Every structure is written in C-alpha cells, then in structure tokens.
C-alpha cells in the first residue's frame, strides 16, 4: 500500500547538517502492524511525518497505492491526510478550548461530513470515553486524552493509523489500554504503523523495523504477511475519488462550522477581541458622528441662506484681499447714513436697505452674565431677515432716530439670561449701558460652526454712538426688486458709491458688493473644508482601528500556530485555514462596525440634544461606515490569515 524509495531529509542548523533520514526505502502492505524502534534521534519521527504527509522529503519518492504522490497539491495532500491517514501524536495535540467530542468531530468538518457527527460519538464510545464527552482536555487524564485523540484519528475511517510514541507520556495502565485499542484496530483491518521505545509494545507488532542515524538497520517479520484483498480493492477506489476530487463540496455547512469556530475563538479571548472590536467601533462611530455634524452644518447653512432671500446684496468696505491686513489710508471706503439714504433712493432696482454694525457685548441681567454678538441694525432688518419677533415687537424708525436703548434677544441669549421666564419688559445691561428688552427673535437654529440665536439686536444708532463707539456703518444690506435686477442694482450702487466718494474708475478695492450666491459659496466652502477635516480625522481613527484588528489577528495567529498545525495534520487545507481566520476578522469588524453605527447615531443625537447643533445622520454615511468596516476586516485579516495558511503542518505543530 505504501512504498517509499530513497528518502532523504536533512536539517541544517547553522553550520551543522543533521541527516535525519539518510536514504530510507520501505514497503508497507495493507493490514500490517509495523513497529519502528530505535534510539532517540535516529529519525523515527521524521520518517513518520513523511509517511503521514505532514512533512515533505528533500528527495526520494512516495507511492500510495501505485501512485506517486510527492508532487501533489496542498489540497490533495490535505484530503489524503484527512481521509486516508489517521495520525496519533505523543503529545495528543487536542485543541484545549474544545470538548473531547468536538475534538473528535474536527476531521469531519474538513471532510465536509459534518452531518455524520454521530460518528464522532461512536468513535469516542469505541475508545471507552462515552462518559467524558463534554470534558475538555484539561479535565481529562493523559490516557483519556490519548483515547480522544485516537477517536479523532478514526473518525473519517482512515486506511492507515500512524502513531508516534502514543504511549510515551502515559503511565503503564493507560499504556496497556492504548496498545490494546490500537491492536484491535489492526485486527479489524487497519494498517498500523507505530513508533515506540518499549519492547512490550513492539512484541504485539508483526513486523519490527530498527533505525539508527537515519537508516533502517533491520526489518524483521514476526509471522506471515497477511494480505487482505478486500481492503486493497476498497482503498484503490477511495484513492481514485480523492485524487480526482480532493474537495468535498459542502460549502454551506463548512461556513457554519467556521463561524462557530470563529465565535468560540473570540469568546475564549474576550478581552483581546473586545479591544479590537472597540478600535473599529470608535472609528466607525466617529465617522458617523463627524459626517452627521458636517451634513447638519451644511443643511443649516442652506436653510439660513434660503431664509435670507435670494435678492439680497451685501455692501462692505475694503476688498476681500485687504481684510485682516493693516489697511492703508485711502484704500477703504467708509459708509455713512447718507450712503444708505442714497442707495434707498435707487427705487428702480432697490426695495429697501438696512445698515449694520457688529461687535461683542457683555450682557448682564441680575446675577447672570453672557458674552455675545451685538448687532445694530435698521428697521427693515425685521422684514429682510425674517426676524419678526416671536414675542414682543421690533423697534421703529423713531426709536432708531432717538438712539433708544431697546434690545431684541436671540433665543440662546434669552435662555441664558432668563431661563424659561419672559424677558420682554425686563432691563439688561449691554457693556454697562441699561437696555429695555422689547422682544425675542424667532429661533434660527445652530450648526457646529455657529449659533445664529446667540445674538442681541439693537438700533443701529444706539449701537454706534452709545455701545460700540463707531463713526461709520460696517455694512449695508440691500434687497433688490427681483433676482434679474441683482446685476443692474449692483452696477447702480457701485456707480453711486464711486460718485459720492469720488473714487477713480479703476479703484475696485475700496469697497465690495456681494450677492447671496457669493455668500452661499463662501459658507459652503467653509463647511466643506470643516467636514473634510472632521472626516479625515474620523477616517484615521478607523484606520487605526483596522491596524488594531490586524495586530490582534497576527498575535492570535502566532499564538495559535500549533492549532493551525493540528488542523492541517487532520486534513485542513490552506483555504480552510484562510477562511477560518478571515471569517474571524470579518466577524470582529462587523460587530465593531454595527455597534459603531449605533454609537455614532447615538452620539449625534446627544450632540443635537445637549449642544443644540444641527446633525444629520445620512444613509450614505451609514452605508459608507458599514462597507468601510467590512473592507477593513477583510483587508487587515487577509495578511495574518494568509500567513497562517502557508505554514507547513509539522513546522506549525513544532512551534513553541
Ligand atoms: P526520533 O523521533 O527518532 O527521536 P527525529 O526524527 O525526531 O528522531 O529526529 C532525527 C534527527 O533530526 C535528530 O537528530 C533531530 O535532532 C533532528 N531534527 C528533527 N527535527 C528537526 C528540526 N525541526 N530541525 C533540526 N533538526 C531536527
Ligand atoms: Mg520522535
């Protein structure tokens, strides 16, 4: 059944070359019971690993049936390990987090025969462990562990059982039990190859091979070779099917099994999994919250601009270029009330206009203090800015003329100074000057960038001469008659100002006229920049979360190298290992992503409730975050998973 020819295997340890196998040839027939003996270091294990397809020889050929299998693919070798070979290790190599039964079921998963789970129970019962099904390896004695391992080796009905010093770690009573189990199997027709030190064990075998320094030095048969013609026929059929189709199609059940494995792996490292899930969670939550803030700001600005009306023009001194820079004399046009009056008389294009001065003011009422924006305006402000008071009234022309000390409060200011009480009729101090509150402005809303209700409106004259100490108007707001008259109005006003202020034809810098489209663009550009900034910070935190997952996966791959080796030894191929680890990282990313979406939504809601900023969680940002976390799970899981899948079974098993 097995024939190997001229097998060499050399390990090089720095300068020294160790010839573990030095030209070994061997033929083993079906139904044999072979014991391999020899001093420690004589190459017995190396030979067993090559026979069991856990290791590849440097040179030499290996025939199974009458097929050369030295150059088979990983997939085929895995299938052969899974269904033809059953390997029993000296160290048992049971997976510690699983029960005896689950350990015995593992090879079934890789054979795609999960539905035969009953078989694992039978094999466990067959080795006398039926009352220890649900025990974990740490709750079993050495002998019991080895019996579970034998059940695992048997579960796929292999043709050949290979056991490398199966009794080496056991007491004498367990030894006898294990030997009698193995002997029994041989009597039922299984080919049995066993490495042992002990004469008593070898006594049961019908063929004893002695090794020394990587060579076979004697090969004795104890009795007649037994040929089982039926077994041979069966085995040829099995080999053909495996070689023709190494993978059993059972994708769905396999997937469910991988999922179970992933969940149990995550549960057995709760803290570690939690931390990496947390990384993704925070990343996704911040992306959602940041995008919600940006979107909210954008929408509230759009609303604000829409409420201004599209026919508005804004006239200001100086150019955009000279703003914020120390201005040279003569480059700035200062506006006065006569400019305002002249503009208001351009009745062909202009409906009305109001002047505006702004500054900061310290507002005091009783023991409350509030610093806010103070804006002095004219009466048309109420109509032009949709600021008809929600409570009380706006001031009139006479009050403006008389520089009356009357004020209208924005909602935020009213709330800060008066709480729920009605402020109308109360007295406040603005920069130490007494004012009477005559109204409260309608609520306009807030974004992350600006609270439009944090403002106090007073007559422009009062603001200039009594509070802020100004000689000139900061800016003039003009309402054109119709959208198509914006351009003519702009030209008429420009000409008027040039004439009044005796400016040169080419002196374009001393004042500027902007329409709402310009203002909207500027505001939108600002929000866009802010959103982009917030978004990239969030994206970075998501990336950091992803790297966290990768780190955890790498650690977990390294820590579970022996588990990977064992899985491969019992028939997992590269793809199985890849899938298992990938599912694990995708699962973590998904859990993190989903809870991140909820957290992000919750945080946005809290920002809205407590800070009063406009937020908008868009389906787009949710989809983006979900896809992103999935991609991160795959992208950062692939490398560790790939690394895990490339390991040689025996290298991985040896890993400490
Ligand atoms: P046995 O099982 O008969 O005790 P092994 O087959 O395990 O012997 O080892 C045979 C020889 O190969 C020993 O000299 C051992 O030191 C060497 N050897 C085995 N595995 C390795 C390895 N992974 N790296 C280097 N040398 C090894
Ligand atoms: Mg050994």
XYZ file of C-alpha atoms and ligand atoms in Angstrom:
684
model
C 0.000 0.000 0.000
C 2.802 2.429 0.873
C 6.161 2.418 -0.798
C 8.901 4.968 -0.228
C 12.188 4.963 -2.097
C 15.474 6.656 -1.204
C 14.033 9.241 1.126
C 16.493 11.884 2.335
C 15.773 14.615 4.831
C 18.473 16.920 6.113
C 18.106 19.640 8.697
C 20.746 22.334 8.690
C 21.355 24.043 11.989
C 23.746 26.810 11.112
C 26.990 25.067 10.135
C 25.918 21.590 11.188
C 23.921 19.381 8.858
C 21.784 16.750 10.530
C 20.833 13.859 8.272
C 17.533 12.915 9.876
C 16.811 10.444 7.073
C 19.665 9.078 5.050
C 18.293 7.056 2.163
C 15.320 5.194 3.574
C 13.338 2.769 1.424
C 10.374 0.890 2.800
C 7.326 -1.004 1.651
C 4.270 -1.482 3.833
C 1.284 -3.578 2.809
C -2.348 -3.303 3.802
C -3.259 -4.663 7.176
C 0.271 -4.705 8.539
C 1.188 -3.834 12.119
C 4.634 -2.240 11.943
C 6.640 -1.081 14.944
C 9.521 1.319 14.314
C 12.171 1.287 17.013
C 15.487 2.936 17.575
C 17.418 5.269 19.800
C 16.258 8.807 20.309
C 17.299 10.984 17.387
C 17.523 8.113 14.943
C 14.932 9.669 12.619
C 11.786 7.747 13.597
C 9.556 10.814 13.943
C 10.889 12.350 10.765
C 10.025 9.142 8.917
C 6.550 9.053 10.450
C 5.863 12.655 9.478
C 6.824 11.928 5.917
C 4.728 8.758 5.874
C 1.809 10.722 7.354
C 2.200 13.500 4.721
C 2.887 16.067 7.415
C 6.329 16.776 6.009
C 7.954 16.550 2.605
C 11.240 14.747 1.995
C 14.161 16.575 0.379
C 14.491 13.854 -2.253
C 13.007 10.436 -2.861
C 9.606 9.202 -3.938
C 6.451 8.178 -2.140
C 3.858 5.842 -3.651
C 0.428 5.432 -2.189
C -1.370 2.533 -3.863
C 0.531 2.688 -7.105
C 0.524 6.466 -7.346
C 3.437 8.805 -6.913
C 2.227 11.500 -4.503
C 5.359 13.520 -3.865
C 4.264 16.367 -6.071
C 0.586 16.641 -5.201
C -1.097 19.951 -4.449
C -1.769 21.174 -0.941
C -5.438 20.462 -1.448
C -4.934 16.818 -2.378
C -2.430 16.232 0.390
C -4.877 17.730 2.879
C -7.612 15.434 1.605
C -5.310 12.399 1.948
C -4.340 13.419 5.498
C -7.996 13.826 6.201
C -9.381 10.597 4.829
C -6.551 8.113 4.339
C -4.258 8.803 7.285
C -5.041 8.976 10.964
C -2.176 10.432 12.955
C -1.793 9.935 16.718
C 0.790 12.132 18.439
C 2.811 11.561 21.561
C 1.602 14.941 22.887
C -2.038 14.193 21.935
C -2.452 17.696 20.394
C -6.087 18.116 21.360
C -7.436 21.659 20.984
C -7.704 22.918 24.553
C -10.845 25.015 24.164
C -12.935 22.178 22.798
C -14.543 19.191 24.443
C -13.428 15.645 23.688
C -16.396 15.250 21.363
C -15.719 18.477 19.489
C -12.097 17.489 19.073
C -13.123 14.163 17.621
C -15.540 15.911 15.240
C -12.886 18.184 13.712
C -11.757 15.892 10.854
C -15.408 15.509 9.831
C -15.638 19.252 9.286
C -12.746 19.216 6.867
C -14.160 16.168 5.116
C -17.410 18.056 4.608
C -19.224 15.296 6.519
C -20.486 17.269 9.420
C -23.850 15.570 9.174
C -22.084 12.411 10.354
C -21.464 13.927 13.792
C -22.885 10.735 15.281
C -19.763 9.006 14.022
C -17.601 11.016 16.397
C -19.773 9.929 19.300
C -19.413 6.307 18.236
C -15.649 6.509 17.990
C -15.457 8.182 21.403
C -17.580 5.373 22.792
C -15.368 2.906 20.934
C -12.343 4.051 22.924
C -14.359 3.966 26.151
C -14.796 7.704 26.724
C -18.591 7.870 26.419
C -18.932 9.387 29.909
C -16.327 12.097 29.181
C -17.854 13.550 26.004
C -18.212 17.080 27.304
C -14.906 17.265 29.127
C -12.146 19.493 27.914
C -8.623 18.130 27.543
C -7.554 19.842 30.783
C -10.249 17.862 32.572
C -9.036 14.510 31.231
C -6.183 12.255 32.285
C -3.311 11.598 29.874
C -4.693 8.226 28.884
C -8.147 9.680 28.320
C -6.710 12.470 26.199
C -4.847 9.975 24.055
C -8.029 7.936 23.649
C -9.882 11.068 22.485
C -7.039 11.694 20.043
C -7.368 8.133 18.716
C -11.109 8.655 18.275
C -10.275 11.776 16.300
C -7.847 9.835 14.111
C -10.516 7.208 13.423
C -13.498 9.374 12.749
C -13.017 9.528 8.969
C -12.332 5.792 8.685
C -8.718 6.111 7.597
C -6.870 3.209 5.979
C -3.648 3.820 7.844
C -3.122 4.728 11.515
C 0.220 6.318 12.300
C 1.145 6.671 15.943
C 4.354 8.393 17.048
C 5.159 7.111 20.556
C 1.472 7.180 21.513
C 2.241 5.810 24.955
C 5.353 7.861 25.611
C 3.623 10.231 28.010
C 1.434 7.684 29.770
C 1.502 5.520 32.886
C 1.674 1.759 32.461
C -2.032 1.089 32.890
C -3.034 3.654 30.266
C -0.268 2.297 28.082
C -1.873 -1.131 28.037
C -5.294 0.320 27.246
C -3.966 2.347 24.319
C -1.989 -0.593 22.958
C -4.989 -2.881 23.107
C -7.148 -0.281 21.339
C -4.578 0.069 18.567
C -4.091 -3.689 18.286
C -7.826 -4.114 17.997
C -7.934 -1.657 15.130
C -5.262 -3.598 13.312
C -7.256 -6.769 13.755
C -10.223 -5.031 12.123
C -8.100 -4.422 9.049
C -6.454 -1.034 9.595
C -2.824 -0.701 8.662
C -0.954 0.349 11.802
C 2.465 1.984 11.949
C 3.706 2.792 15.411
C 6.909 4.324 16.754
C 7.876 3.040 20.155
C 10.715 2.646 22.601
C 9.170 -0.175 24.514
C 9.799 -3.849 23.930
C 6.338 -4.804 25.290
C 4.655 -2.658 22.684
C 6.823 -3.967 19.902
C 6.022 -7.514 20.971
C 2.457 -7.051 19.738
C 3.592 -5.955 16.299
C 4.056 -8.404 13.474
C 6.934 -6.501 11.958
C 9.697 -4.562 13.713
C 11.923 -2.055 11.946
C 15.067 -0.830 13.702
C 16.557 2.575 12.836
C 19.853 4.193 13.585
C 21.218 7.535 12.369
C 18.545 7.990 9.725
C 18.842 4.489 8.297
C 16.947 1.248 8.587
C 19.324 -1.297 10.079
C 16.957 -4.235 10.427
C 13.465 -5.234 9.304
C 12.058 -8.374 10.926
C 8.739 -10.060 10.284
C 7.305 -11.889 13.263
C 4.874 -14.008 11.223
C 3.477 -14.426 7.760
C 2.489 -11.258 5.950
C -1.265 -11.010 5.943
C -2.879 -9.910 2.716
C -6.395 -8.545 2.844
C -7.548 -8.485 -0.726
C -10.860 -6.767 0.108
C -9.132 -3.900 1.889
C -6.857 -3.346 -1.099
C -9.764 -3.074 -3.518
C -11.567 -0.637 -1.257
C -8.535 1.519 -0.806
C -7.923 1.809 -4.551
C -11.437 3.118 -5.042
C -11.026 5.678 -2.268
C -7.709 6.903 -3.588
C -9.162 7.428 -7.042
C -12.030 9.539 -5.750
C -9.781 11.647 -3.569
C -7.274 12.277 -6.312
C -9.974 13.131 -8.804
C -11.874 15.443 -6.465
C -9.985 16.394 -3.326
C -12.567 18.896 -2.072
C -15.922 17.679 -0.960
C -18.495 20.284 -1.844
C -20.158 21.273 1.394
C -19.516 24.986 1.425
C -22.510 25.966 3.487
C -22.066 23.563 6.395
C -18.363 24.354 6.356
C -19.141 28.032 6.591
C -21.379 27.489 9.596
C -18.630 25.469 11.234
C -16.059 28.173 10.576
C -18.463 30.678 12.054
C -18.823 28.557 15.172
C -15.067 28.229 15.429
C -14.613 31.963 14.980
C -17.153 32.742 17.677
C -15.608 30.291 20.105
C -12.122 31.645 19.357
C -13.372 35.165 20.061
C -15.123 34.098 23.254
C -12.050 32.370 24.557
C -10.068 35.611 24.227
C -12.733 38.001 25.378
C -10.535 40.924 26.386
C -8.458 40.792 23.251
C -11.445 40.545 20.932
C -13.204 43.295 22.841
C -10.280 45.663 22.424
C -10.013 45.170 18.699
C -13.769 45.445 18.279
C -13.513 48.665 20.274
C -10.978 50.017 17.781
C -13.355 49.591 14.858
C -16.313 50.699 16.935
C -14.751 54.036 17.842
C -13.574 54.544 14.279
C -16.981 53.888 12.758
C -18.817 55.866 15.438
C -16.613 58.896 14.877
C -17.047 58.682 11.107
C -20.822 58.612 11.531
C -20.881 61.430 14.097
C -18.443 63.629 12.169
C -20.297 63.187 8.903
C -23.572 63.889 10.711
C -22.127 67.132 12.085
C -20.815 68.177 8.687
C -24.086 67.349 6.971
C -26.074 69.138 9.682
C -23.918 72.241 9.330
C -24.338 72.201 5.573
C -28.103 71.899 5.801
C -28.470 74.607 8.408
C -26.349 76.953 6.315
C -28.501 76.228 3.311
C -31.574 76.964 5.377
C -30.012 80.163 6.665
C -29.112 81.318 3.173
C -32.575 80.436 1.899
C -34.139 82.468 4.721
C -32.063 85.464 3.688
C -33.830 85.512 0.364
C -32.036 85.361 -2.935
C -32.393 89.045 -3.738
C -30.007 90.252 -1.067
C -26.856 92.278 -1.723
C -24.183 92.995 0.844
C -22.048 96.124 0.582
C -18.910 96.295 2.671
C -15.852 98.494 2.844
C -12.499 97.172 1.697
C -11.769 94.203 -0.519
C -11.509 90.608 0.451
C -7.808 90.966 -0.214
C -7.195 93.733 2.269
C -9.290 92.170 5.002
C -7.404 91.345 8.151
C -4.397 93.284 6.974
C -3.394 96.695 8.314
C -5.215 98.935 5.879
C -3.540 101.809 4.135
C -5.253 105.182 4.275
C -7.367 105.791 1.217
C -7.924 102.142 0.285
C -11.141 101.789 2.267
C -14.450 103.444 1.694
C -16.316 104.183 4.928
C -20.094 104.206 4.697
C -22.370 106.716 6.343
C -26.115 107.194 6.683
C -26.100 109.411 3.613
C -24.825 106.464 1.541
C -27.673 104.399 2.924
C -30.200 107.114 2.083
C -28.814 107.449 -1.452
C -28.969 103.694 -2.037
C -32.535 103.534 -0.719
C -33.493 106.131 -3.341
C -32.466 103.855 -6.241
C -36.111 102.762 -6.377
C -35.865 101.309 -9.903
C -33.839 98.385 -8.610
C -33.929 98.530 -4.817
C -36.842 97.740 -2.457
C -35.177 98.588 0.825
C -31.874 98.561 2.655
C -30.623 98.446 6.216
C -27.302 99.346 7.846
C -25.429 97.066 10.203
C -22.679 97.397 12.794
C -21.491 94.459 14.860
C -19.355 93.991 17.922
C -19.070 91.917 21.072
C -21.053 92.806 24.138
C -21.150 91.695 27.758
C -24.799 91.239 28.670
C -25.813 91.299 32.330
C -29.152 90.602 33.953
C -29.378 90.196 37.728
C -26.555 87.767 38.573
C -26.344 86.323 35.031
C -23.582 87.211 32.602
C -23.344 86.404 28.906
C -20.905 87.444 26.219
C -22.450 87.624 22.763
C -22.583 89.297 19.413
C -24.304 92.721 19.423
C -25.645 93.888 16.068
C -27.026 97.343 15.445
C -29.464 97.408 12.509
C -32.183 99.487 10.877
C -35.898 98.796 10.926
C -36.044 96.961 7.526
C -33.967 94.207 9.168
C -37.163 92.655 10.566
C -38.628 92.051 7.092
C -35.429 91.448 5.171
C -34.053 88.855 7.608
C -37.382 87.277 8.551
C -36.878 88.482 12.108
C -40.389 89.449 13.147
C -40.181 88.840 16.914
C -41.667 85.684 18.332
C -42.577 87.628 21.463
C -42.778 91.423 21.878
C -42.103 93.795 18.949
C -39.328 95.153 16.758
C -38.114 98.770 17.228
C -39.412 101.550 14.938
C -37.878 104.430 12.961
C -38.392 106.899 15.767
C -36.559 104.726 18.252
C -33.674 104.478 15.796
C -33.612 108.255 15.347
C -33.669 108.861 19.106
C -30.966 106.260 19.785
C -33.306 104.489 22.171
C -31.831 101.825 24.456
C -34.081 98.956 23.390
C -32.947 95.433 22.557
C -34.199 92.219 20.997
C -32.675 88.979 22.262
C -31.828 85.847 20.308
C -33.246 82.631 21.769
C -29.907 81.491 23.155
C -29.299 84.789 24.947
C -32.842 84.823 26.305
C -32.415 81.282 27.624
C -29.041 82.021 29.200
C -30.190 85.175 30.973
C -33.828 84.458 31.770
C -34.215 80.706 31.586
C -37.883 79.987 30.954
C -39.083 83.422 32.143
C -40.384 86.006 29.663
C -37.660 88.655 29.128
C -39.920 91.205 27.408
C -40.092 94.358 29.525
C -37.059 93.407 31.627
C -33.941 95.535 31.898
C -30.495 94.296 30.916
C -27.060 95.892 30.722
C -25.096 95.800 27.472
C -21.490 96.852 28.110
C -22.701 98.599 31.283
C -25.484 100.530 29.487
C -29.071 99.861 30.603
C -31.398 98.489 27.904
C -35.028 97.537 27.879
C -35.871 94.191 26.237
C -38.697 94.720 23.769
C -38.753 91.367 22.004
C -37.329 87.925 21.400
C -36.148 86.972 17.897
C -37.507 83.849 16.211
C -35.333 80.736 16.511
C -32.957 80.194 13.605
C -31.042 77.111 14.708
C -27.434 76.265 15.192
C -24.741 74.265 13.479
C -21.410 73.034 14.772
C -19.840 76.190 13.464
C -22.204 78.913 14.527
C -25.202 79.509 16.771
C -27.412 82.024 14.959
C -29.536 82.577 18.046
C -26.590 83.794 20.106
C -27.138 87.460 19.249
C -28.627 90.745 20.547
C -30.200 93.199 18.081
C -30.356 96.932 18.911
C -30.994 100.117 16.857
C -28.002 100.934 14.644
C -27.632 104.440 16.031
C -27.643 103.256 19.621
C -25.023 100.663 18.713
C -22.748 103.186 17.006
C -22.931 106.076 19.439
C -23.798 104.528 22.800
C -22.416 100.984 22.887
C -19.711 100.239 20.338
C -18.383 103.754 19.727
C -18.336 103.792 15.892
C -18.410 106.624 13.373
C -19.249 104.514 10.318
C -21.572 101.757 9.242
C -19.918 98.318 8.907
C -22.069 97.112 6.057
C -25.267 97.784 4.180
C -27.756 95.046 3.234
C -29.837 95.813 0.149
C -32.876 93.965 -1.170
C -33.240 94.059 -4.951
C -36.680 94.072 -6.527
C -36.202 90.807 -8.411
C -33.464 88.258 -8.990
C -32.884 89.530 -12.526
C -32.374 93.029 -11.125
C -29.464 91.973 -8.918
C -26.894 92.758 -11.573
C -28.323 96.191 -12.517
C -28.717 97.028 -8.822
C -25.114 96.058 -8.189
C -23.963 98.316 -11.048
C -26.163 101.247 -9.983
C -24.965 101.054 -6.386
C -21.368 100.773 -7.495
C -21.684 103.855 -9.698
C -23.404 105.745 -6.917
C -20.705 104.982 -4.364
C -17.961 105.940 -6.813
C -19.648 109.271 -7.428
C -20.372 110.016 -3.771
C -16.876 109.107 -2.622
C -15.117 110.480 -5.710
C -13.346 107.226 -6.493
C -11.268 106.505 -9.608
C -12.789 104.313 -12.280
C -10.282 101.544 -11.611
C -10.410 101.744 -7.837
C -12.169 98.482 -7.222
C -10.657 97.635 -3.892
C -12.069 100.200 -1.534
C -15.487 98.533 -1.266
C -17.199 95.356 -2.339
C -20.681 94.282 -3.263
C -21.535 90.646 -2.872
C -24.734 88.784 -3.618
C -26.194 85.792 -1.845
C -24.751 83.323 -4.332
C -21.251 84.534 -3.414
C -22.000 84.377 0.284
C -23.501 80.923 -0.056
C -20.438 79.712 -1.920
C -18.105 81.053 0.738
C -20.128 79.487 3.528
C -20.332 76.191 1.700
C -16.625 76.164 1.030
C -16.015 76.678 4.729
C -18.325 73.851 5.779
C -16.836 71.605 3.142
C -13.347 72.198 4.498
C -14.543 71.580 8.030
C -16.387 68.419 7.037
C -13.368 67.179 5.145
C -11.165 67.832 8.133
C -13.550 66.076 10.507
C -13.992 63.246 8.027
C -10.281 62.642 7.640
C -9.747 62.608 11.394
C -12.520 60.027 11.624
C -11.040 58.017 8.765
C -7.691 57.970 10.505
C -9.261 56.623 13.658
C -10.953 53.939 11.568
C -7.604 53.037 10.045
C -6.037 52.825 13.467
C -8.878 50.517 14.482
C -8.141 48.353 11.449
C -4.478 48.141 12.315
C -5.572 47.127 15.796
C -7.529 44.229 14.323
C -4.578 43.214 12.206
C -2.319 43.315 15.235
C -4.713 41.145 17.220
C -5.073 38.722 14.327
C -1.303 38.456 13.944
C -0.878 37.778 17.635
C -3.679 35.278 17.536
C -2.196 33.516 14.506
C 1.169 33.252 16.213
C -0.390 32.105 19.439
C -2.435 29.511 17.625
C 0.292 28.225 15.343
C 0.108 24.789 16.915
C -3.633 24.751 16.492
C -3.130 25.548 12.810
C -0.589 22.715 12.562
C -3.006 20.304 14.157
C -5.865 21.379 11.921
C -3.677 20.840 8.884
C -2.494 17.486 10.203
C -6.058 16.227 10.382
C -6.977 17.461 6.933
C -7.492 21.234 6.765
C -6.072 22.712 3.577
C -4.739 26.232 3.070
C -8.109 27.536 2.041
C -9.790 26.146 5.149
C -7.304 27.915 7.405
C -7.539 31.118 5.382
C -11.323 31.031 5.582
C -11.351 30.415 9.317
C -9.147 33.368 10.178
C -10.755 35.610 7.618
C -14.212 34.885 8.993
C -12.904 35.664 12.434
C -11.585 39.088 11.487
C -14.581 39.954 9.327
C -16.837 38.982 12.211
C -14.974 41.269 14.592
C -15.036 44.121 12.077
C -18.756 43.599 11.515
C -19.597 43.577 15.205
C -17.455 46.676 15.682
C -18.971 48.306 12.607
C -22.578 47.664 13.563
C -22.211 48.791 17.144
C -20.198 51.757 15.835
C -23.119 52.765 13.644
C -25.446 52.711 16.641
C -22.975 54.523 18.867
C -22.321 57.132 16.166
C -26.061 57.681 15.737
C -26.468 57.952 19.500
C -23.606 60.410 19.862
C -25.045 62.545 17.065
C -28.382 62.557 18.822
C -26.745 63.578 22.109
C -24.830 66.370 20.369
C -28.109 67.566 18.951
C -29.911 67.424 22.297
C -27.214 68.833 24.564
C -25.168 71.142 22.337
C -28.119 72.109 20.181
C -26.109 71.681 16.981
C -27.834 70.552 13.849
C -26.860 66.990 12.934
C -27.971 64.709 10.136
C -27.097 61.004 10.026
C -27.377 60.220 6.338
C -27.946 56.698 4.984
C -24.900 57.360 2.848
C -22.622 57.712 5.868
C -24.094 54.571 7.444
C -23.506 52.596 4.258
C -20.028 54.069 3.970
C -19.126 53.105 7.524
C -20.565 49.594 7.137
C -18.687 48.940 3.916
C -15.553 50.500 5.311
C -15.503 48.320 8.397
C -16.117 45.231 6.283
C -13.300 46.162 3.936
C -11.035 46.782 6.897
C -11.921 43.385 8.321
C -11.048 41.668 5.064
C -8.027 43.782 4.229
C -6.428 43.563 7.635
C -7.474 39.967 8.166
C -6.047 38.670 4.903
C -2.412 39.060 5.727
C -2.423 37.188 9.059
C -4.802 34.623 7.582
C -2.527 34.138 4.612
C 0.453 33.849 6.898
C -1.370 31.205 8.921
C -2.398 29.207 5.887
C 1.123 28.988 4.461
C 2.541 27.116 7.425
C 3.706 23.522 6.959
C 1.733 21.235 9.264
C 4.734 19.845 11.061
C 6.519 23.191 11.325
C 3.402 24.659 12.836
C 2.961 21.744 15.231
C 6.522 22.115 16.471
C 6.065 25.825 17.117
C 6.615 26.817 20.714
P 13.428 10.400 16.782
O 11.981 10.610 16.586
O 13.915 9.089 16.259
O 13.874 10.623 18.155
P 13.640 12.626 14.977
O 13.147 12.050 13.698
O 12.756 13.458 15.735
O 14.215 11.452 15.886
O 14.967 13.420 14.661
C 16.015 12.941 13.878
C 17.144 13.925 13.868
O 16.761 15.081 13.203
C 17.581 14.334 15.260
O 18.987 14.377 15.298
C 16.998 15.712 15.443
O 17.896 16.470 16.216
C 16.906 16.221 14.043
N 15.750 17.059 13.886
C 14.456 16.665 13.958
N 13.642 17.701 13.718
C 14.439 18.763 13.485
C 14.198 20.140 13.171
N 12.970 20.641 13.016
N 15.267 20.944 12.986
C 16.500 20.462 13.103
N 16.795 19.204 13.390
C 15.782 18.340 13.589
Mg 10.488 11.139 17.942
